PDB file of N, CA, C and O in Angstrom:
ATOM      1  N   UNK A   1     179.429 169.920 106.082  1.00  0.00           N
ATOM      2  CA  UNK A   1     180.303 170.441 105.360  1.00  0.00           C
ATOM      3  C   UNK A   1     180.306 168.679 104.029  1.00  0.00           C
ATOM      4  O   UNK A   1     180.261 167.919 104.605  1.00  0.00           O
ATOM      5  N   UNK A   2     180.519 169.052 102.706  1.00  0.00           N
ATOM      6  CA  UNK A   2     180.472 167.881 101.641  1.00  0.00           C
ATOM      7  C   UNK A   2     181.685 168.037 100.851  1.00  0.00           C
ATOM      8  O   UNK A   2     182.537 169.056 100.536  1.00  0.00           O
ATOM      9  N   UNK A   3     181.811 166.458 100.379  1.00  0.00           N
ATOM     10  CA  UNK A   3     183.043 166.902  99.677  1.00  0.00           C
ATOM     11  C   UNK A   3     182.527 166.511  98.000  1.00  0.00           C
ATOM     12  O   UNK A   3     181.323 165.799  97.710  1.00  0.00           O
ATOM     13  N   UNK A   4     182.972 167.621  97.187  1.00  0.00           N
ATOM     14  CA  UNK A   4     182.665 167.989  95.521  1.00  0.00           C
ATOM     15  C   UNK A   4     183.690 167.460  95.041  1.00  0.00           C
ATOM     16  O   UNK A   4     184.680 168.018  94.817  1.00  0.00           O
ATOM     17  N   UNK A   5     183.248 166.944  93.775  1.00  0.00           N
ATOM     18  CA  UNK A   5     183.787 166.225  92.504  1.00  0.00           C
ATOM     19  C   UNK A   5     183.561 166.705  91.417  1.00  0.00           C
ATOM     20  O   UNK A   5     182.871 166.998  91.103  1.00  0.00           O
ATOM     21  N   UNK A   6     184.399 167.509  90.928  1.00  0.00           N
ATOM     22  CA  UNK A   6     185.121 167.808  89.545  1.00  0.00           C
ATOM     23  C   UNK A   6     185.324 166.874  88.595  1.00  0.00           C
ATOM     24  O   UNK A   6     186.282 166.475  88.526  1.00  0.00           O
ATOM     25  N   UNK A   7     184.267 166.395  88.171  1.00  0.00           N
ATOM     26  CA  UNK A   7     184.285 165.051  87.465  1.00  0.00           C
ATOM     27  C   UNK A   7     185.165 165.209  85.830  1.00  0.00           C
ATOM     28  O   UNK A   7     185.691 164.389  85.008  1.00  0.00           O
ATOM     29  N   UNK A   8     185.079 166.705  85.512  1.00  0.00           N
ATOM     30  CA  UNK A   8     185.796 167.040  84.305  1.00  0.00           C
ATOM     31  C   UNK A   8     187.251 166.936  84.265  1.00  0.00           C
ATOM     32  O   UNK A   8     188.018 166.661  83.585  1.00  0.00           O
ATOM     33  N   UNK A   9     187.556 166.786  85.813  1.00  0.00           N
ATOM     34  CA  UNK A   9     189.231 167.173  85.973  1.00  0.00           C
ATOM     35  C   UNK A   9     189.630 165.627  86.257  1.00  0.00           C
ATOM     36  O   UNK A   9     190.853 165.371  86.405  1.00  0.00           O
ATOM     37  N   UNK A  10     188.745 164.996  87.376  1.00  0.00           N
ATOM     38  CA  UNK A  10     188.792 163.587  88.110  1.00  0.00           C
ATOM     39  C   UNK A  10     189.334 162.562  86.738  1.00  0.00           C
ATOM     40  O   UNK A  10     188.909 162.175  86.104  1.00  0.00           O
ATOM     41  N   UNK A  11     190.816 162.162  87.182  1.00  0.00           N
ATOM     42  CA  UNK A  11     191.173 161.180  86.400  1.00  0.00           C
ATOM     43  C   UNK A  11     191.172 159.432  86.959  1.00  0.00           C
ATOM     44  O   UNK A  11     191.678 158.226  86.562  1.00  0.00           O
ATOM     45  N   UNK A  12     190.255 159.638  88.236  1.00  0.00           N
ATOM     46  CA  UNK A  12     190.181 158.149  89.072  1.00  0.00           C
ATOM     47  C   UNK A  12     191.837 157.823  89.162  1.00  0.00           C
ATOM     48  O   UNK A  12     191.594 156.704  89.088  1.00  0.00           O
ATOM     49  N   UNK A  13     192.613 158.996  89.630  1.00  0.00           N
ATOM     50  CA  UNK A  13     193.689 157.860  90.212  1.00  0.00           C
ATOM     51  C   UNK A  13     193.742 157.395  91.593  1.00  0.00           C
ATOM     52  O   UNK A  13     194.978 156.770  92.066  1.00  0.00           O
ATOM     53  N   UNK A  14     192.659 157.544  92.131  1.00  0.00           N
ATOM     54  CA  UNK A  14     192.332 156.703  93.478  1.00  0.00           C
ATOM     55  C   UNK A  14     193.125 157.302  94.515  1.00  0.00           C
ATOM     56  O   UNK A  14     193.256 156.433  95.806  1.00  0.00           O
ATOM     57  N   UNK A  15     193.947 158.330  94.676  1.00  0.00           N
ATOM     58  CA  UNK A  15     194.659 158.453  95.802  1.00  0.00           C
ATOM     59  C   UNK A  15     193.919 158.790  97.116  1.00  0.00           C
ATOM     60  O   UNK A  15     193.957 158.255  98.095  1.00  0.00           O
ATOM     61  N   UNK A  16     192.427 159.386  96.650  1.00  0.00           N
ATOM     62  CA  UNK A  16     191.395 159.816  97.489  1.00  0.00           C
ATOM     63  C   UNK A  16     191.256 158.831  98.330  1.00  0.00           C
ATOM     64  O   UNK A  16     190.950 158.420  99.719  1.00  0.00           O
ATOM     65  N   UNK A  17     191.083 157.479  97.264  1.00  0.00           N
ATOM     66  CA  UNK A  17     190.303 156.253  97.974  1.00  0.00           C
ATOM     67  C   UNK A  17     191.813 155.506  99.024  1.00  0.00           C
ATOM     68  O   UNK A  17     191.615 155.034 100.073  1.00  0.00           O
ATOM     69  N   UNK A  18     193.141 155.815  98.705  1.00  0.00           N
ATOM     70  CA  UNK A  18     193.918 155.073  99.660  1.00  0.00           C
ATOM     71  C   UNK A  18     193.561 155.858 100.807  1.00  0.00           C
ATOM     72  O   UNK A  18     194.252 155.677 101.864  1.00  0.00           O
ATOM     73  N   UNK A  19     193.651 157.746 100.960  1.00  0.00           N
ATOM     74  CA  UNK A  19     193.690 158.397 102.130  1.00  0.00           C
ATOM     75  C   UNK A  19     192.305 157.717 102.869  1.00  0.00           C
ATOM     76  O   UNK A  19     192.268 157.865 104.087  1.00  0.00           O
ATOM     77  N   UNK A  20     191.111 157.572 102.283  1.00  0.00           N
ATOM     78  CA  UNK A  20     189.770 157.823 102.845  1.00  0.00           C
ATOM     79  C   UNK A  20     189.003 156.754 102.064  1.00  0.00           C
ATOM     80  O   UNK A  20     187.881 156.712 101.491  1.00  0.00           O
ATOM     81  N   UNK A  21     189.398 155.084 102.488  1.00  0.00           N
ATOM     82  CA  UNK A  21     188.448 154.438 101.603  1.00  0.00           C
ATOM     83  C   UNK A  21     187.040 154.255 101.795  1.00  0.00           C
ATOM     84  O   UNK A  21     186.390 153.258 101.229  1.00  0.00           O
ATOM     85  N   UNK A  22     186.863 154.617 103.072  1.00  0.00           N
ATOM     86  CA  UNK A  22     185.427 154.537 103.688  1.00  0.00           C
ATOM     87  C   UNK A  22     184.842 155.893 103.340  1.00  0.00           C
ATOM     88  O   UNK A  22     183.242 155.950 103.722  1.00  0.00           O
ATOM     89  N   UNK A  23     185.525 156.828 102.526  1.00  0.00           N
ATOM     90  CA  UNK A  23     184.814 157.854 101.766  1.00  0.00           C
ATOM     91  C   UNK A  23     184.585 157.904 100.292  1.00  0.00           C
ATOM     92  O   UNK A  23     183.954 158.824  99.929  1.00  0.00           O
ATOM     93  N   UNK A  24     185.789 157.448 100.118  1.00  0.00           N
ATOM     94  CA  UNK A  24     185.546 157.362  98.084  1.00  0.00           C
ATOM     95  C   UNK A  24     185.808 156.018  97.894  1.00  0.00           C
ATOM     96  O   UNK A  24     186.313 155.269  98.345  1.00  0.00           O
ATOM     97  N   UNK A  25     185.317 155.442  96.472  1.00  0.00           N
ATOM     98  CA  UNK A  25     185.296 154.288  96.231  1.00  0.00           C
ATOM     99  C   UNK A  25     185.277 154.434  94.438  1.00  0.00           C
ATOM    100  O   UNK A  25     184.763 155.396  94.177  1.00  0.00           O
ATOM    101  N   UNK A  26     186.231 153.677  93.739  1.00  0.00           N
ATOM    102  CA  UNK A  26     186.335 153.593  92.788  1.00  0.00           C
ATOM    103  C   UNK A  26     185.559 152.397  92.127  1.00  0.00           C
ATOM    104  O   UNK A  26     185.914 151.564  92.454  1.00  0.00           O
ATOM    105  N   UNK A  27     184.988 152.756  91.020  1.00  0.00           N
ATOM    106  CA  UNK A  27     183.838 151.406  90.471  1.00  0.00           C
ATOM    107  C   UNK A  27     184.529 150.474  89.431  1.00  0.00           C
ATOM    108  O   UNK A  27     185.749 151.085  89.293  1.00  0.00           O
ATOM    109  N   UNK A  28     183.938 149.488  88.648  1.00  0.00           N
ATOM    110  CA  UNK A  28     184.866 148.897  87.975  1.00  0.00           C
ATOM    111  C   UNK A  28     184.831 149.740  86.289  1.00  0.00           C
ATOM    112  O   UNK A  28     185.752 149.666  86.109  1.00  0.00           O
ATOM    113  N   UNK A  29     184.303 150.885  86.412  1.00  0.00           N
ATOM    114  CA  UNK A  29     184.486 151.458  85.211  1.00  0.00           C
ATOM    115  C   UNK A  29     185.345 152.766  85.297  1.00  0.00           C
ATOM    116  O   UNK A  29     185.284 153.500  84.858  1.00  0.00           O
ATOM    117  N   UNK A  30     186.045 152.602  86.870  1.00  0.00           N
ATOM    118  CA  UNK A  30     187.031 153.944  87.091  1.00  0.00           C
ATOM    119  C   UNK A  30     186.349 155.165  87.050  1.00  0.00           C
ATOM    120  O   UNK A  30     186.832 156.285  86.554  1.00  0.00           O
ATOM    121  N   UNK A  31     185.007 154.878  87.957  1.00  0.00           N
ATOM    122  CA  UNK A  31     183.886 156.075  88.419  1.00  0.00           C
ATOM    123  C   UNK A  31     184.469 156.509  89.455  1.00  0.00           C
ATOM    124  O   UNK A  31     184.178 155.522  90.248  1.00  0.00           O
ATOM    125  N   UNK A  32     184.669 157.731  90.026  1.00  0.00           N
ATOM    126  CA  UNK A  32     184.734 158.112  91.329  1.00  0.00           C
ATOM    127  C   UNK A  32     183.634 158.404  92.024  1.00  0.00           C
ATOM    128  O   UNK A  32     182.611 158.552  91.506  1.00  0.00           O
ATOM    129  N   UNK A  33     183.290 157.666  93.211  1.00  0.00           N
ATOM    130  CA  UNK A  33     182.271 157.921  93.947  1.00  0.00           C
ATOM    131  C   UNK A  33     182.123 158.212  95.906  1.00  0.00           C
ATOM    132  O   UNK A  33     183.185 157.882  96.004  1.00  0.00           O
ATOM    133  N   UNK A  34     181.542 159.124  95.991  1.00  0.00           N
ATOM    134  CA  UNK A  34     181.608 159.821  97.139  1.00  0.00           C
ATOM    135  C   UNK A  34     180.921 158.877  98.296  1.00  0.00           C
ATOM    136  O   UNK A  34     179.429 159.031  97.786  1.00  0.00           O
ATOM    137  N   UNK A  35     181.227 157.949  99.267  1.00  0.00           N
ATOM    138  CA  UNK A  35     180.128 157.547  99.929  1.00  0.00           C
ATOM    139  C   UNK A  35     179.738 157.906 101.295  1.00  0.00           C
ATOM    140  O   UNK A  35     178.843 157.507 101.876  1.00  0.00           O
ATOM    141  N   UNK A  36     180.035 159.377 101.423  1.00  0.00           N
ATOM    142  CA  UNK A  36     179.715 159.908 102.444  1.00  0.00           C
ATOM    143  C   UNK A  36     178.809 161.275 101.888  1.00  0.00           C
ATOM    144  O   UNK A  36     179.649 162.164 101.591  1.00  0.00           O
ATOM    145  N   UNK A  37     177.716 161.534 102.197  1.00  0.00           N
ATOM    146  CA  UNK A  37     177.385 162.773 101.512  1.00  0.00           C
ATOM    147  C   UNK A  37     177.879 164.273 102.387  1.00  0.00           C
ATOM    148  O   UNK A  37     178.259 164.987 102.014  1.00  0.00           O
ATOM    149  N   UNK A  38     177.704 163.932 103.833  1.00  0.00           N
ATOM    150  CA  UNK A  38     178.144 164.809 104.683  1.00  0.00           C
ATOM    151  C   UNK A  38     179.332 164.175 105.557  1.00  0.00           C
ATOM    152  O   UNK A  38     179.200 163.507 105.838  1.00  0.00           O
ATOM    153  N   UNK A  39     180.396 164.989 105.496  1.00  0.00           N
ATOM    154  CA  UNK A  39     181.684 164.774 106.227  1.00  0.00           C
ATOM    155  C   UNK A  39     181.533 164.806 107.547  1.00  0.00           C
ATOM    156  O   UNK A  39     181.025 166.054 108.226  1.00  0.00           O
ATOM    157  N   UNK A  40     181.248 163.514 108.194  1.00  0.00           N
ATOM    158  CA  UNK A  40     181.707 163.823 110.201  1.00  0.00           C
ATOM    159  C   UNK A  40     182.535 164.542 110.391  1.00  0.00           C
ATOM    160  O   UNK A  40     183.596 164.847 109.935  1.00  0.00           O
ATOM    161  N   UNK A  41     182.235 165.386 111.718  1.00  0.00           N
ATOM    162  CA  UNK A  41     183.429 166.235 112.386  1.00  0.00           C
ATOM    163  C   UNK A  41     184.852 165.446 112.503  1.00  0.00           C
ATOM    164  O   UNK A  41     185.938 166.166 112.334  1.00  0.00           O
ATOM    165  N   UNK A  42     184.537 164.290 113.007  1.00  0.00           N
ATOM    166  CA  UNK A  42     185.622 163.469 113.346  1.00  0.00           C
ATOM    167  C   UNK A  42     186.954 162.990 111.891  1.00  0.00           C
ATOM    168  O   UNK A  42     187.770 162.124 112.177  1.00  0.00           O
ATOM    169  N   UNK A  43     185.830 163.345 110.802  1.00  0.00           N
ATOM    170  CA  UNK A  43     186.551 163.021 109.535  1.00  0.00           C
ATOM    171  C   UNK A  43     187.238 163.746 108.663  1.00  0.00           C
ATOM    172  O   UNK A  43     187.691 163.862 107.555  1.00  0.00           O
ATOM    173  N   UNK A  44     186.954 164.941 108.943  1.00  0.00           N
ATOM    174  CA  UNK A  44     187.399 166.325 108.118  1.00  0.00           C
ATOM    175  C   UNK A  44     188.870 166.306 107.882  1.00  0.00           C
ATOM    176  O   UNK A  44     189.105 166.889 106.787  1.00  0.00           O
ATOM    177  N   UNK A  45     189.559 166.135 108.738  1.00  0.00           N
ATOM    178  CA  UNK A  45     190.971 165.899 108.727  1.00  0.00           C
ATOM    179  C   UNK A  45     191.371 165.090 107.249  1.00  0.00           C
ATOM    180  O   UNK A  45     192.227 165.611 106.508  1.00  0.00           O
ATOM    181  N   UNK A  46     190.596 163.894 107.241  1.00  0.00           N
ATOM    182  CA  UNK A  46     190.848 163.077 106.290  1.00  0.00           C
ATOM    183  C   UNK A  46     190.339 163.614 104.880  1.00  0.00           C
ATOM    184  O   UNK A  46     190.969 163.082 103.736  1.00  0.00           O
ATOM    185  N   UNK A  47     189.324 164.071 105.099  1.00  0.00           N
ATOM    186  CA  UNK A  47     188.527 164.607 103.871  1.00  0.00           C
ATOM    187  C   UNK A  47     189.596 165.904 103.259  1.00  0.00           C
ATOM    188  O   UNK A  47     189.830 165.805 101.859  1.00  0.00           O
ATOM    189  N   UNK A  48     190.086 166.926 104.268  1.00  0.00           N
ATOM    190  CA  UNK A  48     191.059 168.029 103.722  1.00  0.00           C
ATOM    191  C   UNK A  48     192.270 167.355 103.245  1.00  0.00           C
ATOM    192  O   UNK A  48     192.987 167.802 102.233  1.00  0.00           O
ATOM    193  N   UNK A  49     192.893 166.061 103.899  1.00  0.00           N
ATOM    194  CA  UNK A  49     194.064 165.413 103.331  1.00  0.00           C
ATOM    195  C   UNK A  49     193.498 164.791 101.514  1.00  0.00           C
ATOM    196  O   UNK A  49     194.502 164.977 100.728  1.00  0.00           O
ATOM    197  N   UNK A  50     192.397 164.462 101.473  1.00  0.00           N
ATOM    198  CA  UNK A  50     192.278 163.877 100.477  1.00  0.00           C
ATOM    199  C   UNK A  50     192.150 164.836  99.140  1.00  0.00           C
ATOM    200  O   UNK A  50     192.465 164.738  97.897  1.00  0.00           O
ATOM    201  N   UNK A  51     191.591 166.048  99.493  1.00  0.00           N
ATOM    202  CA  UNK A  51     191.215 167.223  98.862  1.00  0.00           C
ATOM    203  C   UNK A  51     192.769 168.028  98.448  1.00  0.00           C
ATOM    204  O   UNK A  51     193.386 168.171  97.211  1.00  0.00           O
ATOM    205  N   UNK A  52     193.875 168.001  99.187  1.00  0.00           N
ATOM    206  CA  UNK A  52     195.208 168.014  99.110  1.00  0.00           C
ATOM    207  C   UNK A  52     196.283 167.324  98.322  1.00  0.00           C
ATOM    208  O   UNK A  52     196.794 168.104  97.926  1.00  0.00           O
ATOM    209  N   UNK A  53     195.565 166.361  98.257  1.00  0.00           N
ATOM    210  CA  UNK A  53     196.395 165.232  97.695  1.00  0.00           C
ATOM    211  C   UNK A  53     196.514 165.013  96.410  1.00  0.00           C
ATOM    212  O   UNK A  53     196.629 164.456  95.663  1.00  0.00           O
ATOM    213  N   UNK A  54     194.746 165.240  96.078  1.00  0.00           N
ATOM    214  CA  UNK A  54     194.031 164.875  94.609  1.00  0.00           C
ATOM    215  C   UNK A  54     195.084 165.463  93.420  1.00  0.00           C
ATOM    216  O   UNK A  54     195.287 166.996  93.363  1.00  0.00           O
ATOM    217  N   UNK A  55     195.991 164.834  92.874  1.00  0.00           N
ATOM    218  CA  UNK A  55     196.436 164.999  91.666  1.00  0.00           C
ATOM    219  C   UNK A  55     196.065 165.923  90.392  1.00  0.00           C
ATOM    220  O   UNK A  55     197.339 166.870  90.139  1.00  0.00           O
ATOM    221  N   UNK A  56     194.808 166.185  90.688  1.00  0.00           N
ATOM    222  CA  UNK A  56     194.108 166.736  89.676  1.00  0.00           C
ATOM    223  C   UNK A  56     193.201 168.256  89.910  1.00  0.00           C
ATOM    224  O   UNK A  56     192.816 168.270  89.142  1.00  0.00           O
ATOM    225  N   UNK A  57     193.705 168.014  91.543  1.00  0.00           N
ATOM    226  CA  UNK A  57     192.999 169.496  92.187  1.00  0.00           C
ATOM    227  C   UNK A  57     191.121 169.093  91.396  1.00  0.00           C
ATOM    228  O   UNK A  57     190.590 169.852  91.328  1.00  0.00           O
ATOM    229  N   UNK A  58     190.818 167.883  91.877  1.00  0.00           N
ATOM    230  CA  UNK A  58     189.121 167.773  91.244  1.00  0.00           C
ATOM    231  C   UNK A  58     188.702 167.657  92.613  1.00  0.00           C
ATOM    232  O   UNK A  58     187.148 167.682  92.264  1.00  0.00           O
ATOM    233  N   UNK A  59     189.106 167.615  93.660  1.00  0.00           N
ATOM    234  CA  UNK A  59     187.965 167.607  95.094  1.00  0.00           C
ATOM    235  C   UNK A  59     188.241 169.100  95.448  1.00  0.00           C
ATOM    236  O   UNK A  59     189.208 169.882  95.886  1.00  0.00           O
ATOM    237  N   UNK A  60     187.318 169.172  96.445  1.00  0.00           N
ATOM    238  CA  UNK A  60     187.107 170.343  96.811  1.00  0.00           C
ATOM    239  C   UNK A  60     185.843 170.015  98.420  1.00  0.00           C
ATOM    240  O   UNK A  60     185.256 169.232  98.071  1.00  0.00           O
ATOM    241  N   UNK A  61     186.177 171.046  99.512  1.00  0.00           N
ATOM    242  CA  UNK A  61     185.046 170.928 100.547  1.00  0.00           C
ATOM    243  C   UNK A  61     184.171 172.386  99.818  1.00  0.00           C
ATOM    244  O   UNK A  61     184.902 173.005  99.848  1.00  0.00           O
ATOM    245  N   UNK A  62     182.940 171.771 100.414  1.00  0.00           N
ATOM    246  CA  UNK A  62     181.772 173.107 100.475  1.00  0.00           C
ATOM    247  C   UNK A  62     180.793 172.607 101.528  1.00  0.00           C
ATOM    248  O   UNK A  62     180.980 171.917 102.445  1.00  0.00           O
TER     249      UNK A  62
END
């Protein structure tokens, strides 16, 4: 399972970073980076929470 970011929708609010700071990072230019290519089985719940809480619905799992 991977986290997919729709950068046209992402406003870099950082909600996902607050939920899972080891999975997401905002750089100095407020660009979102996904730090894990594949979501580990024990981190799926955190990934799902980040997707659900994204205020712009810019994240999805595939």
